[in-house]
């Protein structure tokens, strides 16, 4: 009898939204090692809910890895990736206890995402650190009598609406550079969402481009006056939330030749990293298209199929990105969850379906393959 064939070893670098889902798909057919600076899935989704209703957000977007049934077959390493050696096919990691590890791979998935504001940071964090971060931002905003939200993307718009809904006595103003916010969505989305913001009393201020203070990485709530390069008077608020989309790819651990001029990972349409063999990238870190949209378009499924095809010597398929952003902008509200299609048209999950169908069946069972209750 011949010895059983060794299973390929797949290292998933970064267990956020895309890396985690990729690991779940591959756990049945490969020995998967997931490396993460956090001991949990801490989703990059729904900033507005996170800031205003942290318990609701944590229930749906922050899950310890031990709660995910599909990860039972994945070895997770809580640590920081510090290097990739293509010649020896290994990654270097410093784990949470400070030990230096070397993890060999047959296939590597790069999914270390981006840093954005104070809510998405790549550094090593424990559960207690995550809890502190979550509460600190919420408490600071809860105590503010006025909040200026700077930015015109989904994070800014969602924050403004949720802040105004949760704290109706707080003056919330949204400042954005163009005539309309959400410029990467279909224009219908802003038409719908701006009416919702106005109904909640959010002050809308188009044509405002903020001067970012020298040396400020937009990674904290501030209290200093905000100046505008577009000429308006300075604005003062008890709290200023910077959500200007200043994302920085978490690629400091990678060789420079794998990166484009902005530091994102260069990939071919089938998600292979250019100039490598058996190295793939997915999610916000991967320069797939101008919107780097592979996370929200669930390219994790295609990636898992392509990795299996690569290992079997079969042809790989391409990722085809939609031209416009789509998805939820405002998060779950009292009347349900509105999701905007690329055409700008909205479809709504009614409120009663969120906790009976959407979360338990579609998200937890369907997408994440079973999530245990918290212990
Ligand atoms: C099911 C689903 C639904 C979505 N719905 C929407 C939607 O409706 N609207 C919308 O706008 N977007 C949506 N998105 C997309 C989402 O907003 C982001 O694009 C997504 O969070 C990015 O995922 P990521 O895995 O690339 O990055 P992240 O989730 O940020 O994961 C990166 C991980 O890598 C870790 N890391 C970074 N550097 C290191 C290092 N050196 N060492 C170790 N770990 C490191 C980070 O700590 C983090 O845990 C959705 C995504 C998914 C999967």
Coordinates of C-alpha atoms and ligand atoms in Angstrom, one line a residue:
X1 CA 0.0 0.0 0.0
X2 CA 1.4 3.4 -0.9
X3 CA 1.7 6.1 1.8
X4 CA -1.1 8.7 1.8
X5 CA -0.3 11.8 -0.2
X6 CA 0.9 14.7 2.0
X7 CA -1.6 17.5 2.0
X8 CA -0.4 20.9 0.6
X9 CA 0.4 23.5 3.1
X10 CA -1.3 26.8 2.7
X11 CA -0.3 29.8 4.8
X12 CA -2.9 32.6 5.0
X13 CA -1.2 35.8 5.9
X14 CA -3.9 38.0 7.6
X15 CA -7.1 36.5 8.9
X16 CA -9.5 39.4 8.3
X17 CA -12.6 39.3 6.2
X18 CA -11.0 37.8 3.0
X19 CA -8.2 35.7 4.6
X20 CA -10.5 34.1 7.0
X21 CA -13.1 33.1 4.4
X22 CA -10.3 31.8 2.1
X23 CA -8.9 29.7 5.0
X24 CA -12.4 28.2 5.6
X25 CA -12.8 27.2 2.0
X26 CA -9.4 25.4 1.9
X27 CA -9.4 23.8 5.3
X28 CA -10.9 20.5 4.0
X29 CA -8.3 20.0 1.3
X30 CA -5.1 21.5 2.7
X31 CA -3.2 22.0 5.9
X32 CA -4.0 25.6 6.5
X33 CA -2.1 27.9 8.8
X34 CA -3.7 31.3 9.5
X35 CA -1.5 34.1 10.8
X36 CA -3.2 37.1 12.4
X37 CA -2.2 40.1 14.5
X38 CA -5.6 39.7 16.3
X39 CA -7.0 36.7 18.1
X40 CA -10.3 37.1 16.4
X41 CA -12.1 38.1 13.2
X42 CA -12.3 41.9 13.6
X43 CA -14.2 42.9 10.5
X44 CA -13.5 46.1 8.6
X45 CA -17.2 46.5 8.0
X46 CA -19.8 48.9 9.3
X47 CA -17.9 51.7 11.0
X48 CA -21.1 53.6 11.9
X49 CA -22.5 50.8 13.9
X50 CA -19.2 50.1 15.5
X51 CA -18.9 53.6 16.8
X52 CA -22.4 54.1 18.0
X53 CA -23.7 50.6 19.0
X54 CA -20.5 48.7 19.9
X55 CA -22.3 45.7 21.4
X56 CA -24.4 45.2 18.3
X57 CA -21.3 45.5 16.2
X58 CA -19.2 43.2 18.3
X59 CA -22.0 40.5 18.2
X60 CA -21.9 40.5 14.4
X61 CA -18.4 41.6 13.4
X62 CA -16.0 40.5 16.1
X63 CA -15.7 36.7 16.7
X64 CA -12.9 34.9 18.5
X65 CA -11.3 32.4 16.2
X66 CA -12.3 29.6 18.6
X67 CA -16.0 30.4 17.8
X68 CA -15.7 29.5 14.1
X69 CA -16.4 25.9 13.6
X70 CA -14.6 25.9 10.2
X71 CA -11.4 27.0 11.8
X72 CA -11.2 23.9 14.0
X73 CA -9.1 22.4 11.2
X74 CA -6.9 25.5 10.7
X75 CA -3.9 26.2 12.9
X76 CA -4.0 29.9 13.9
X77 CA -1.0 31.8 14.9
X78 CA -1.5 35.0 16.9
X79 CA 1.4 37.1 15.7
X80 CA 2.9 39.7 13.4
X81 CA 4.2 38.8 9.9
X82 CA 7.7 40.3 9.5
X83 CA 9.0 38.9 6.3
X84 CA 8.6 36.7 3.2
X85 CA 11.4 34.7 1.7
X86 CA 10.4 33.6 -1.8
X87 CA 13.6 31.5 -2.3
X88 CA 12.9 29.3 0.8
X89 CA 9.1 29.6 0.5
X90 CA 8.7 30.7 4.1
X91 CA 7.2 33.6 6.0
X92 CA 8.7 35.0 9.2
X93 CA 6.4 35.8 12.2
X94 CA 6.9 37.2 15.7
X95 CA 4.2 35.6 17.8
X96 CA 2.3 37.2 20.7
X97 CA 4.9 35.9 23.2
X98 CA 7.7 37.4 21.2
X99 CA 9.0 34.1 19.8
X100 CA 10.3 34.2 16.2
X101 CA 8.8 31.6 14.0
X102 CA 9.3 30.5 10.4
X103 CA 6.3 29.1 8.6
X104 CA 6.9 27.1 5.3
X105 CA 4.3 27.1 2.6
X106 CA 3.4 25.5 -0.7
X107 CA 0.9 28.2 -1.3
X108 CA 0.8 31.6 0.3
X109 CA -2.3 33.9 0.5
X110 CA -1.5 37.5 1.2
X111 CA -4.5 39.1 2.8
X112 CA -3.1 41.6 5.3
X113 CA -5.6 44.3 4.3
X114 CA -5.1 48.0 4.8
X115 CA -4.8 50.4 7.8
X116 CA -7.6 53.0 7.9
X117 CA -8.2 55.5 10.7
X118 CA -8.2 54.3 14.3
X119 CA -10.6 51.4 13.6
X120 CA -8.3 49.3 11.3
X121 CA -4.8 49.0 12.6
X122 CA -2.4 46.2 11.8
X123 CA -0.6 46.0 15.1
X124 CA -0.6 43.0 17.4
X125 CA -3.7 43.3 19.8
X126 CA -5.2 41.1 22.5
X127 CA -8.9 40.8 23.1
X128 CA -8.5 43.3 26.0
X129 CA -6.8 45.8 23.6
X130 CA -9.6 45.4 21.1
X131 CA -12.3 46.0 23.8
X132 CA -10.5 49.2 24.9
X133 CA -10.3 50.5 21.4
X134 CA -14.0 49.8 20.8
X135 CA -15.2 51.5 24.0
X136 CA -12.8 54.5 23.9
X137 CA -14.1 55.8 20.5
X138 CA -17.7 55.2 21.5
X139 CA -17.4 56.9 24.9
X140 CA -15.6 60.0 23.4
X141 CA -18.4 60.4 20.7
X142 CA -21.2 59.8 23.3
X143 CA -19.8 62.6 25.4
X144 CA -19.6 65.1 22.4
X145 CA -22.2 67.8 21.9
X146 CA -21.1 68.3 18.4
X147 CA -19.3 66.0 15.9
X148 CA -17.8 66.9 12.6
X149 CA -17.4 64.0 10.2
X150 CA -14.8 64.6 7.5
X151 CA -15.0 62.5 4.4
X152 CA -17.3 61.5 1.6
X153 CA -17.0 57.7 1.4
X154 CA -19.2 55.0 2.9
X155 CA -17.3 55.1 6.3
X156 CA -18.0 58.8 6.7
X157 CA -21.6 58.7 5.5
X158 CA -22.5 55.7 7.6
X159 CA -20.9 57.2 10.7
X160 CA -22.8 60.5 10.2
X161 CA -26.1 58.8 9.9
X162 CA -25.6 56.4 12.8
X163 CA -24.2 59.1 15.1
X164 CA -27.3 61.3 14.4
X165 CA -29.6 58.4 14.9
X166 CA -28.1 57.2 18.2
X167 CA -27.6 60.6 19.7
X168 CA -30.3 62.9 18.3
X169 CA -29.4 65.8 20.6
X170 CA -25.8 65.9 19.2
X171 CA -25.2 68.2 16.3
X172 CA -23.6 66.1 13.5
X173 CA -22.2 67.6 10.4
X174 CA -20.7 65.9 7.3
X175 CA -18.1 67.7 5.3
X176 CA -17.1 66.2 1.9
X177 CA -15.1 67.6 -1.1
X178 CA -17.4 67.0 -4.1
X179 CA -20.9 68.2 -4.9
X180 CA -22.1 64.8 -3.8
X181 CA -20.7 62.2 -1.4
X182 CA -20.2 58.5 -2.2
X183 CA -18.7 59.3 -5.6
X184 CA -17.6 55.7 -6.2
X185 CA -21.2 54.4 -5.9
X186 CA -23.9 54.9 -8.4
X187 CA -25.3 58.5 -8.1
X188 CA -28.7 57.1 -7.1
X189 CA -27.1 55.9 -3.8
X190 CA -26.3 59.4 -2.7
X191 CA -29.7 60.7 -3.7
X192 CA -31.3 58.1 -1.4
X193 CA -28.8 58.4 1.4
X194 CA -28.6 62.2 1.5
X195 CA -32.3 62.4 2.1
X196 CA -31.9 60.0 5.0
X197 CA -29.1 62.1 6.5
X198 CA -31.1 65.3 6.1
X199 CA -34.1 63.7 7.8
X200 CA -31.9 62.9 10.8
X201 CA -30.7 66.5 11.0
X202 CA -27.2 65.9 9.7
X203 CA -25.7 69.1 8.3
X204 CA -24.5 68.4 4.8
X205 CA -21.5 70.5 3.6
X206 CA -20.3 69.8 0.0
X207 CA -17.3 71.4 -1.4
X208 CA -15.2 71.1 1.8
X209 CA -11.7 69.7 1.4
X210 CA -10.0 69.5 4.8
X211 CA -6.4 70.4 5.4
X212 CA -4.9 67.3 7.1
X213 CA -2.6 68.6 9.9
X214 CA 1.1 68.0 9.3
X215 CA 2.2 64.6 10.5
X216 CA -1.4 63.5 11.4
X217 CA -2.2 60.0 10.1
X218 CA -6.0 60.5 10.6
X219 CA -6.0 57.7 13.2
X220 CA -7.6 59.4 16.1
X221 CA -10.6 61.6 17.0
X222 CA -9.5 65.2 17.3
X223 CA -10.8 68.4 18.9
X224 CA -8.7 71.0 17.1
X225 CA -10.4 73.3 14.6
X226 CA -10.5 71.9 11.0
X227 CA -9.2 74.2 8.2
X228 CA -10.3 73.8 4.6
X229 CA -8.2 74.1 1.4
X230 CA -11.4 75.1 -0.3
X231 CA -11.5 78.4 1.5
X232 CA -14.3 78.1 4.1
X233 CA -14.0 79.2 7.7
X234 CA -12.5 76.8 10.2
X235 CA -14.9 74.4 11.8
X236 CA -14.9 73.6 15.5
X237 CA -16.6 70.6 17.1
X238 CA -16.2 68.6 20.3
X239 CA -15.1 65.6 18.2
X240 CA -13.8 65.4 14.7
X241 CA -14.0 62.0 13.0
X242 CA -11.6 61.7 10.0
X243 CA -12.8 59.2 7.5
X244 CA -11.0 60.5 4.4
X245 CA -10.1 57.1 2.9
X246 CA -6.4 57.5 3.6
X247 CA -5.8 53.8 3.5
X248 CA -2.3 52.4 3.9
X249 CA -1.6 48.9 2.7
X250 CA -0.3 46.5 5.3
X251 CA 2.6 45.4 3.2
X252 CA 5.7 46.6 5.1
X253 CA 6.6 42.9 5.6
X254 CA 6.8 42.1 1.9
X255 CA 9.6 42.5 -0.6
X256 CA 9.3 45.8 -2.5
X257 CA 9.3 44.0 -5.9
X258 CA 5.9 42.6 -5.2
X259 CA 4.3 46.0 -4.7
X260 CA 3.0 48.7 -7.0
X261 CA 4.0 52.4 -6.6
X262 CA 1.3 52.8 -3.8
X263 CA 2.5 49.8 -1.9
X264 CA -0.4 47.4 -2.9
X265 CA 0.3 43.9 -4.1
X266 CA 0.5 43.5 -7.9
X267 CA -1.7 40.7 -9.0
X268 CA -2.8 39.2 -12.3
X269 CA -6.5 38.8 -12.9
X270 CA -6.5 35.3 -11.5
X271 CA -5.1 36.7 -8.2
X272 CA -1.6 35.4 -8.5
X273 CA 1.1 37.7 -7.3
X274 CA 3.1 38.9 -10.3
X275 CA 6.6 37.4 -10.5
X276 CA 5.9 34.6 -8.0
X277 CA 4.9 31.0 -8.1
X278 CA 2.2 29.8 -5.7
X279 CA 1.7 33.2 -4.1
X280 CA -1.8 34.8 -4.3
X281 CA -3.3 38.0 -2.9
X282 CA -6.9 39.0 -2.1
X283 CA -8.9 41.7 -0.3
X284 CA -8.0 45.3 0.2
X285 CA -4.3 44.7 -0.1
X286 CA -4.5 43.3 -3.6
X287 CA -4.3 45.8 -6.6
X288 CA -7.0 43.9 -8.6
X289 CA -8.8 47.0 -9.9
X290 CA -9.0 50.7 -9.1
X291 CA -11.5 50.1 -6.2
X292 CA -9.5 47.1 -4.9
X293 CA -12.9 45.5 -4.6
X294 CA -12.1 41.8 -4.2
X295 CA -13.1 41.6 -0.5
X296 CA -16.6 42.9 -0.9
X297 CA -17.1 40.9 -4.1
X298 CA -16.3 37.7 -2.3
X299 CA -13.3 36.8 -4.5
X300 CA -12.3 34.5 -1.6
X301 CA -14.4 31.8 -3.3
X302 CA -12.7 32.2 -6.7
X303 CA -9.3 32.3 -4.9
X304 CA -9.9 29.0 -3.2
X305 CA -10.9 27.4 -6.5
X306 CA -7.8 28.9 -8.2
X307 CA -5.5 27.6 -5.5
X308 CA -7.0 24.1 -5.9
X309 CA -6.6 24.4 -9.6
X310 CA -3.0 25.6 -9.2
X311 CA -2.2 22.6 -7.0
X312 CA -3.8 20.3 -9.5
X313 CA -2.0 21.9 -12.5
X314 CA -5.3 23.1 -14.0
X315 CA -6.2 26.5 -15.6
X316 CA -7.1 29.3 -13.3
X317 CA -10.1 31.7 -13.7
X318 CA -10.1 35.5 -13.6
X319 CA -11.7 37.9 -11.2
X320 CA -14.0 40.4 -12.9
X321 CA -14.7 43.4 -10.7
X322 CA -17.8 45.5 -11.1
X323 CA -17.3 49.1 -12.1
X324 CA -19.0 50.6 -9.1
X325 CA -19.1 50.2 -5.3
X326 CA -22.0 48.4 -3.9
X327 CA -23.2 46.9 -0.6
X328 CA -24.6 48.2 2.6
X329 CA -23.7 51.8 3.4
X330 CA -25.7 52.6 6.5
X331 CA -25.7 49.1 8.2
X332 CA -28.7 47.6 10.0
X333 CA -31.2 50.3 11.0
X334 CA -34.5 50.0 12.9
X335 CA -36.3 49.2 9.7
X336 CA -33.9 46.6 8.4
X337 CA -30.8 46.5 6.2
X338 CA -30.6 48.3 2.9
X339 CA -28.1 47.0 0.4
X340 CA -27.3 49.0 -2.8
X341 CA -26.7 47.1 -6.0
X342 CA -24.1 48.5 -8.5
X343 CA -27.0 50.0 -10.4
X344 CA -27.7 52.2 -7.3
X345 CA -31.0 50.5 -6.6
X346 CA -31.6 49.3 -3.1
X347 CA -33.0 46.1 -1.8
X348 CA -34.0 45.8 1.9
X349 CA -33.9 43.0 4.3
X350 CA -36.8 43.8 6.6
X351 CA -36.0 44.2 10.3
X352 CA -37.6 40.9 11.3
X353 CA -35.3 38.9 9.0
X354 CA -32.0 40.2 10.4
X355 CA -31.9 38.1 13.5
X356 CA -34.0 35.2 12.2
X357 CA -32.7 34.7 8.7
X358 CA -29.8 37.0 7.6
X359 CA -27.4 36.7 10.6
X360 CA -28.1 33.1 11.7
X361 CA -28.7 31.4 8.4
X362 CA -27.1 33.5 5.6
X363 CA -24.1 35.0 7.4
X364 CA -23.2 32.7 10.3
X365 CA -24.2 29.3 8.7
X366 CA -23.9 30.1 5.0
X367 CA -20.9 32.4 4.7
X368 CA -18.9 31.6 7.9
X369 CA -19.9 27.8 8.1
X370 CA -21.0 27.9 11.7
X371 CA -20.3 30.3 14.5
X372 CA -20.5 29.1 18.2
X373 CA -22.2 31.4 20.7
X374 CA -19.7 33.3 22.9
X375 CA -18.5 31.6 26.0
Ligands
LIG1 C1 -18.9 39.0 3.6 C2 -18.4 40.4 3.3 C3 -19.3 41.5 3.1 C4 -18.9 42.7 2.9 N1 -19.8 43.7 2.7 C5 -19.4 45.0 2.4 C6 -20.4 46.0 2.2 O1 -21.6 45.8 2.3 N2 -20.0 47.3 1.9 C7 -18.6 47.5 1.8 O2 -18.3 48.7 1.6 N3 -17.7 46.6 2.0 C8 -18.1 45.3 2.3 N4 -17.1 44.3 2.5 C9 -15.7 44.7 2.3 C10 -15.0 45.3 3.6 O3 -15.5 46.6 3.8 C11 -13.5 45.3 3.4 O4 -13.2 45.5 2.1 C12 -12.9 44.1 4.0 O5 -13.0 44.2 5.4 C13 -11.4 43.9 3.7 O6 -11.0 42.6 4.1 P1 -9.5 42.2 4.0 O7 -9.4 40.8 4.4 O8 -8.8 42.6 2.8 O9 -8.8 43.1 5.2 P2 -9.0 43.1 6.8 O10 -10.4 42.6 7.1 O11 -8.6 44.4 7.2 O12 -8.0 42.0 7.2 C14 -6.6 42.1 7.3 C15 -6.1 41.4 8.5 O13 -4.7 41.2 8.4 C16 -4.1 41.6 9.7 N5 -2.7 42.0 9.5 C17 -2.3 43.1 8.8 N6 -0.9 43.2 8.8 C18 -0.5 42.1 9.5 C19 0.8 41.6 9.8 N7 1.9 42.2 9.5 N8 0.9 40.4 10.5 C20 -0.3 39.7 10.9 N9 -1.5 40.2 10.6 C21 -1.6 41.3 9.9 C22 -5.0 42.7 10.2 O14 -4.8 42.9 11.6 C23 -6.4 42.1 9.8 O15 -6.8 41.2 10.8 C24 -17.5 43.0 2.7 C25 -16.6 42.0 2.9 C26 -17.0 40.7 3.1 C27 -16.0 39.6 3.2

